[in-house]
mmCIF file of C-alpha atoms in Angstrom:
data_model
loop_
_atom_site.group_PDB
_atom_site.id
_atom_site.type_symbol
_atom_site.label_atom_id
_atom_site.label_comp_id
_atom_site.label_asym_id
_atom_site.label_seq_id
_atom_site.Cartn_x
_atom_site.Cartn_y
_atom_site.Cartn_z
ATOM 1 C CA UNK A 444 11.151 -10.160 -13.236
ATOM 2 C CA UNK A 445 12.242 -8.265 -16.267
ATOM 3 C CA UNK A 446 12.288 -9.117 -19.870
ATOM 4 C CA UNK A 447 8.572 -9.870 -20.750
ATOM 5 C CA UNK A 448 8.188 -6.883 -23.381
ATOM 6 C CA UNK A 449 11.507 -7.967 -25.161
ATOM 7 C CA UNK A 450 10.184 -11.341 -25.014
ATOM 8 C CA UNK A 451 7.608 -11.211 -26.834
ATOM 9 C CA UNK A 452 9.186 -8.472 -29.386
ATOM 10 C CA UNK A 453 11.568 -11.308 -30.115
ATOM 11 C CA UNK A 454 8.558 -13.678 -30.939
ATOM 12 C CA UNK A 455 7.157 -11.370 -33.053
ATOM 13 C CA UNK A 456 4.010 -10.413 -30.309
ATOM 14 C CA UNK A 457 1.847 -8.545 -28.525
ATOM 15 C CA UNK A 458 3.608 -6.932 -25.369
ATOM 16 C CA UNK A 459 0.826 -8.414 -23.092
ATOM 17 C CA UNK A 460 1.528 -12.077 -24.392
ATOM 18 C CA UNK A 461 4.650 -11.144 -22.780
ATOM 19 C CA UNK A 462 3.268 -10.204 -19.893
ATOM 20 C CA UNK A 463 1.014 -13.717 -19.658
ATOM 21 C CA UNK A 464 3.795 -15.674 -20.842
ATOM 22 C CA UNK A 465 5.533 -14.199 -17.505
ATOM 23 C CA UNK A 466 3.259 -15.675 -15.592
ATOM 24 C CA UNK A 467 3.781 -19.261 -15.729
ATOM 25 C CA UNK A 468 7.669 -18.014 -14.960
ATOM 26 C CA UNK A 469 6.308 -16.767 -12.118
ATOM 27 C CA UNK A 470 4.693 -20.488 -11.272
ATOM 28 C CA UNK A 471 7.463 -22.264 -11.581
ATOM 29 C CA UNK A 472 9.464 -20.207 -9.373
ATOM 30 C CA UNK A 473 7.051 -20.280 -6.690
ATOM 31 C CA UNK A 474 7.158 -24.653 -7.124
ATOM 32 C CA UNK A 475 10.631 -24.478 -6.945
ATOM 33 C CA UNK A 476 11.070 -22.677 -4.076
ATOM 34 C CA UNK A 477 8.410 -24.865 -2.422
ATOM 35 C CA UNK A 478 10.475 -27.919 -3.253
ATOM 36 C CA UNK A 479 13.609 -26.540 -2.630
ATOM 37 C CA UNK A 480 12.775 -25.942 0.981
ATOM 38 C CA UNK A 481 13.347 -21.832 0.705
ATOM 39 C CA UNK A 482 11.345 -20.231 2.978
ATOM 40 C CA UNK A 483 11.455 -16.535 2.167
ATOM 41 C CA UNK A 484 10.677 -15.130 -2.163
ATOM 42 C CA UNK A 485 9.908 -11.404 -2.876
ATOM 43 C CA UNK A 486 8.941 -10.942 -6.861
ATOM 44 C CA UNK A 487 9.198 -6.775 -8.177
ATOM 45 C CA UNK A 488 5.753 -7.566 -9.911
ATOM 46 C CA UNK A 489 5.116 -3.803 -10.146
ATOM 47 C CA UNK A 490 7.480 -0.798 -9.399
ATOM 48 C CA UNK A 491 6.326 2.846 -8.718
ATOM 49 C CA UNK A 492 7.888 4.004 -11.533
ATOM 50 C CA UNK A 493 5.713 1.802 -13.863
ATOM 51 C CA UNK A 494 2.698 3.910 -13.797
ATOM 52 C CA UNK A 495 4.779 5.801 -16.275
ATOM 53 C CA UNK A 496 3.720 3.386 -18.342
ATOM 54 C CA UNK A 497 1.206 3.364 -21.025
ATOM 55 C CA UNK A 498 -2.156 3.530 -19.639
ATOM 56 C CA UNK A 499 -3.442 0.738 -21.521
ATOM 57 C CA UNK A 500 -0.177 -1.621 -20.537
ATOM 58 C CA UNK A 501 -0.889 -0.812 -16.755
ATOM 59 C CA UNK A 502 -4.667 -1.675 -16.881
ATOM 60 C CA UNK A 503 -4.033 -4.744 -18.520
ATOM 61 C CA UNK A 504 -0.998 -5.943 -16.128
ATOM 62 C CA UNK A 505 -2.892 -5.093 -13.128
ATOM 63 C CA UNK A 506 -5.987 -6.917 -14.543
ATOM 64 C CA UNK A 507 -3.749 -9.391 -14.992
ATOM 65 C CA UNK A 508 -2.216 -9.772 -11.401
ATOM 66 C CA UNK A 509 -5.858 -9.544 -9.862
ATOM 67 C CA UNK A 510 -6.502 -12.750 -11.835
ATOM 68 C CA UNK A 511 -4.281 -14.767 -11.617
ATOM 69 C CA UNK A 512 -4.505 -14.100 -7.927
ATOM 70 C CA UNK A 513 -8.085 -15.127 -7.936
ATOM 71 C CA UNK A 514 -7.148 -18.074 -9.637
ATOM 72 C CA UNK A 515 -3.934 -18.835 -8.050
ATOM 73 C CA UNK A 516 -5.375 -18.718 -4.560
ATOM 74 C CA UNK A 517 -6.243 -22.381 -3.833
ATOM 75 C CA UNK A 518 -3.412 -23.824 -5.369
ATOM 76 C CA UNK A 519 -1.112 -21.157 -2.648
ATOM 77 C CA UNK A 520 -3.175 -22.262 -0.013
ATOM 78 C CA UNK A 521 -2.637 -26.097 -0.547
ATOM 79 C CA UNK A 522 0.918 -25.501 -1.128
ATOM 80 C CA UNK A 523 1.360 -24.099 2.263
ATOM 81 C CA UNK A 524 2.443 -20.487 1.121
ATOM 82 C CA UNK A 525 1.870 -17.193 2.471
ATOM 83 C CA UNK A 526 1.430 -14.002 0.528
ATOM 84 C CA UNK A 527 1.584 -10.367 1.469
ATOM 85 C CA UNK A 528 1.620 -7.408 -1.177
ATOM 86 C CA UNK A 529 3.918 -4.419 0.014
ATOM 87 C CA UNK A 530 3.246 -1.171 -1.347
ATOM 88 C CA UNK A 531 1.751 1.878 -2.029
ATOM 89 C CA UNK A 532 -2.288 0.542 -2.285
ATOM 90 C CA UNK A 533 -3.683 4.000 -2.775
ATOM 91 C CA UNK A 534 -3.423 4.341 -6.832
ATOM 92 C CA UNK A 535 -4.573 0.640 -6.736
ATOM 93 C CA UNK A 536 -7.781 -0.564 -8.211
ATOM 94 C CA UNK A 537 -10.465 -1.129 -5.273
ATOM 95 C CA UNK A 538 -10.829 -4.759 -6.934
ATOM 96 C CA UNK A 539 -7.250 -5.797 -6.754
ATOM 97 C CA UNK A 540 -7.210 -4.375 -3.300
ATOM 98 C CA UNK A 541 -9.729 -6.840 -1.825
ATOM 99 C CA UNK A 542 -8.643 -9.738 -3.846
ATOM 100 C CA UNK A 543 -4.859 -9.117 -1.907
ATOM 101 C CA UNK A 544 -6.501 -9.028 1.527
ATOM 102 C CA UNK A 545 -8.461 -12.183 0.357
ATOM 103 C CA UNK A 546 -5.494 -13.681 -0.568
ATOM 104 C CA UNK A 547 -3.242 -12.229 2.472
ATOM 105 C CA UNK A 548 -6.337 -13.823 4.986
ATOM 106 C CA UNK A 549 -6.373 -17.326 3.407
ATOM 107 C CA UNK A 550 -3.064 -18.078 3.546
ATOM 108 C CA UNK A 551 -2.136 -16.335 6.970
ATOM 109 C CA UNK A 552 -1.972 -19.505 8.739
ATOM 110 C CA UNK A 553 0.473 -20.943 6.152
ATOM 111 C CA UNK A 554 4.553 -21.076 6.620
ATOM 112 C CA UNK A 555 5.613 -23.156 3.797
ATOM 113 C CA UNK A 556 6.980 -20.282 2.116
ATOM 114 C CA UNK A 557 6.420 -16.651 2.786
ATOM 115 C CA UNK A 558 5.792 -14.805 -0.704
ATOM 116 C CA UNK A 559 6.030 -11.428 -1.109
ATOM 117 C CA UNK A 560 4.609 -9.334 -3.944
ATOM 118 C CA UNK A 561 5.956 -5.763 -4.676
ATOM 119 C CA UNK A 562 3.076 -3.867 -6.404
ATOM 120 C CA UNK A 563 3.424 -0.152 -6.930
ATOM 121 C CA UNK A 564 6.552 -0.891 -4.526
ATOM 122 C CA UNK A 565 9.594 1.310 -4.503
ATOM 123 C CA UNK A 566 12.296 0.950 -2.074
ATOM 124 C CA UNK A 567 12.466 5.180 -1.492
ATOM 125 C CA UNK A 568 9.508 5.478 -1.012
ATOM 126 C CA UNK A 569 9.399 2.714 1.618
ATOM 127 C CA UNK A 570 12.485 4.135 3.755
ATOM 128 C CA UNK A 571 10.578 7.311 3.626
ATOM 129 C CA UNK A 572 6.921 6.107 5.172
ATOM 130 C CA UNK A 573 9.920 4.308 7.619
ATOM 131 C CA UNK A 574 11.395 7.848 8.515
ATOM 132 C CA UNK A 575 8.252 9.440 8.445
ATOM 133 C CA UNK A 576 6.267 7.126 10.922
ATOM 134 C CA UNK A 577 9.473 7.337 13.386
ATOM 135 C CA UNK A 578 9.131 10.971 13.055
ATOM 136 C CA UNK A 579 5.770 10.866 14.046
ATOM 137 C CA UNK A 580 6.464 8.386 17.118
ATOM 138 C CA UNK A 581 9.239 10.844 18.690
ATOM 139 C CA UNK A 582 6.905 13.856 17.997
ATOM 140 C CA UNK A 583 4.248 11.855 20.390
ATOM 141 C CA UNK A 584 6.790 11.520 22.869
ATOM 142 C CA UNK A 585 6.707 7.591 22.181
ATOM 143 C CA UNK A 586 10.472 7.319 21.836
ATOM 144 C CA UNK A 587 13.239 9.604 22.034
ATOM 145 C CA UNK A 588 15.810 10.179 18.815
ATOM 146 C CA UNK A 589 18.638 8.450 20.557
ATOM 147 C CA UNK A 590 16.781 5.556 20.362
ATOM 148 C CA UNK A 591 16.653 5.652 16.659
ATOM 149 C CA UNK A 592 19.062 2.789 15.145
ATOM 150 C CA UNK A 593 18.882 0.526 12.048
ATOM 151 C CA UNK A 594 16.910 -1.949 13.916
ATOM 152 C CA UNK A 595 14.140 0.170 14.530
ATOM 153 C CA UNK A 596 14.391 1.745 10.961
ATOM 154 C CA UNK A 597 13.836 -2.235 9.595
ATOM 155 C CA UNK A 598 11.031 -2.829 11.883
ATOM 156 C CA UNK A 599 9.157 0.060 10.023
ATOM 157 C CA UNK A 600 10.149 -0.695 6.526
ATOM 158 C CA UNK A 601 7.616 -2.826 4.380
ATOM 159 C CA UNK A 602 8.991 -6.924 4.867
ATOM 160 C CA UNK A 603 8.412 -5.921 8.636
ATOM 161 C CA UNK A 604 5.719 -9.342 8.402
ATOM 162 C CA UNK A 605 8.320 -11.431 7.785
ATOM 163 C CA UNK A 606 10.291 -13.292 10.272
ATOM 164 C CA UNK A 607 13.088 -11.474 11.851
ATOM 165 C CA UNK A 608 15.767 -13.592 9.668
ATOM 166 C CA UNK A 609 14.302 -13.591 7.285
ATOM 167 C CA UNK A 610 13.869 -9.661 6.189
ATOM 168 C CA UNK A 611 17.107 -9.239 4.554
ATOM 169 C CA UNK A 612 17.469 -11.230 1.612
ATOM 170 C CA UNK A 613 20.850 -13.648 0.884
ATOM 171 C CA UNK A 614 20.065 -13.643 -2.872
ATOM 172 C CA UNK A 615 18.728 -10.907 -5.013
ATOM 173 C CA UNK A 616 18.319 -12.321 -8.683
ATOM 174 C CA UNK A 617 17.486 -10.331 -11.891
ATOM 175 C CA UNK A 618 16.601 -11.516 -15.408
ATOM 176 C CA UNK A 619 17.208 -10.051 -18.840
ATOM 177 C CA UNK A 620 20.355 -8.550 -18.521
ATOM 178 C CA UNK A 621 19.857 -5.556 -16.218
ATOM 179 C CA UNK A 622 22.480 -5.251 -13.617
ATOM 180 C CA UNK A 623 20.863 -2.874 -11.146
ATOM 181 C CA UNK A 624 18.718 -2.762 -8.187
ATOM 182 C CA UNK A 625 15.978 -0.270 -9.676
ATOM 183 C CA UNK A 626 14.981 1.148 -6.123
ATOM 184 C CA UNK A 627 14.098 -2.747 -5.133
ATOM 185 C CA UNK A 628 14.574 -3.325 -1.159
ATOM 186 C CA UNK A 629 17.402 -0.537 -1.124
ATOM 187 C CA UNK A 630 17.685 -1.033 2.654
ATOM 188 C CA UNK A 631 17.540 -4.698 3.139
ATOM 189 C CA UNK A 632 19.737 -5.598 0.495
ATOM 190 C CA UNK A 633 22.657 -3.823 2.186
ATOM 191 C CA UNK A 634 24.444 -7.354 2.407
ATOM 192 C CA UNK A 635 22.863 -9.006 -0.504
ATOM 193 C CA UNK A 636 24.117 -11.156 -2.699
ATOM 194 C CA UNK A 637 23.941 -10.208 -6.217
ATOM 195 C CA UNK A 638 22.962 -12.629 -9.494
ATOM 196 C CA UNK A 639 22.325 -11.088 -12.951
ATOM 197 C CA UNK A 640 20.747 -13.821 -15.391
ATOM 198 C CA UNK A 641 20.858 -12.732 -19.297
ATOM 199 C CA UNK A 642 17.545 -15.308 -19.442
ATOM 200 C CA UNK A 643 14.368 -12.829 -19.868
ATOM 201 C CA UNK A 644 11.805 -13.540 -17.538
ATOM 202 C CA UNK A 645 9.361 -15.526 -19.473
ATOM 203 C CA UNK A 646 12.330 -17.933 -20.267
ATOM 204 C CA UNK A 647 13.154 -18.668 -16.696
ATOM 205 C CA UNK A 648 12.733 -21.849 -14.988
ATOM 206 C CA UNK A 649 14.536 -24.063 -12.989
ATOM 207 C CA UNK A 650 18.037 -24.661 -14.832
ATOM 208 C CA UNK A 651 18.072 -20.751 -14.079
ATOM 209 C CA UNK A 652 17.249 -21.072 -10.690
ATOM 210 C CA UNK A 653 19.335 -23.825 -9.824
ATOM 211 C CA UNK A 654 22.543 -21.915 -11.766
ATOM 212 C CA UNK A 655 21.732 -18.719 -9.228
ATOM 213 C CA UNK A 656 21.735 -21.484 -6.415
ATOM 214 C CA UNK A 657 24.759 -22.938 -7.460
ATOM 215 C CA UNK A 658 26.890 -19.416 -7.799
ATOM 216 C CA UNK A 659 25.390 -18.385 -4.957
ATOM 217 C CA UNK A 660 26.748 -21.840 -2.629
ATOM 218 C CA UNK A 661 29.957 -20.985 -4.018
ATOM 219 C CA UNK A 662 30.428 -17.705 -2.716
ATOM 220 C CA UNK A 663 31.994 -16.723 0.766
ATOM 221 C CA UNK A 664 29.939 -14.203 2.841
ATOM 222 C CA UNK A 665 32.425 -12.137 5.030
ATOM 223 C CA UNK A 666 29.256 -8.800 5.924
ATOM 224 C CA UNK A 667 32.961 -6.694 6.020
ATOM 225 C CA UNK A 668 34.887 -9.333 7.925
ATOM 226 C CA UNK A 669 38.159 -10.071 7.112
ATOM 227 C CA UNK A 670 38.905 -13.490 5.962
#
């Protein structure tokens, strides 16, 4: 979800009406993947790296995630969806913390769609708590290192909630231009498919969505198969 400072540069604003104007972007891809039956969205709402940020910037956009969660919540919970927030929680404020377990607990029982929110999320840092925990597991004498193999690795990265099929995405999209995977689900997107939309993020909606669904229905998925 990139592009919301440029945005509003280009409308002569504020960087957080940017940020807010992102928002309803965010909406409308949540609706349309509701009515286009997909089951599975992850959204980069926050990377690790953005605490590099200005101080000011990253109060206000994690103000602004903890409210529109609050406010969001009903609307998720009538629409069937299910949200989880992977990442590191520890720099987090306490506030936003308990509003994303509210959140996670009122829409456990849904299936509609399974949302996932990266906040202070890095895909590094997630293979490394993967490695790590392993580590600890063959250290109690829980499993032995021969019977450490990519499935085992997945089932101790961060989308472990999801369902099994569902962990490794078929469509990674990104908005304004950038055509890089900034440290964004660096293991599961091994066999990705790739879609780079010049649109910045506040601009996006569903003619965007449905192009990245198009190009994507065109393509042939071979995983290293030969033709």
């Amino acid at each position: 979800m990139d592009g919301n400072s440029r945005w509003a540069q280009q409308q002569g604003l504020p960087v957080f009406t940017g940020h807010q104007s992102g928002v309803d972007a965010m909406r409308r891809t949540v609706e349309f993947s509701c009515n286009e039956g997909i089951h599975c969205l992850t959204v980069f709402a926050f990377s690790s790296e953005n605490w590099q940020r200005t101080n000011e910037e990253v109060e206000f956009l994690l103000m602004l995630i903890e409210r529109v969660v609050r406010k969001e919540l009903e609307i998720l919970v009538a629409a069937g969806v299910n949200i989880k927030f992977i990442g590191d929680r520890s720099k987090l404020p306490s506030s936003l913390v308990e509003q994303m377990k509210r959140a996670e607990a009122a829409t456990a029982p849904n299936s509609t769609l399974y949302l996932t929110v990266a906040l202070s999320y890095s895909g590094r840092q997630d293979i490394t708590a993967a490695v790590r925990n392993i580590c600890h597991r063959v250290q109690a004498g829980e499993i032995s290192p021969e019977e450490i193999d990519s499935e085992l690795i997945g089932s101790n990265l961060a989308l472990h909630h999801l369902p099994e099929q569902w962990r490794e995405p078929d469509l990674i999209l990104r908005t304004s231009g950038e055509q890089r995977l900034s440290n964004f689900l660096l293991w599961e997107s091994a066999y990705s498919e790739l879609h780079f939309s010049e649109t910045l993020w506040p601009d996006f909606g569903e003619r965007e969505l449905k192009a990245a669904m198009d190009e994507y229905a065109r393509r042939e998925r071979r995983f290293g198969k030969h033709h």
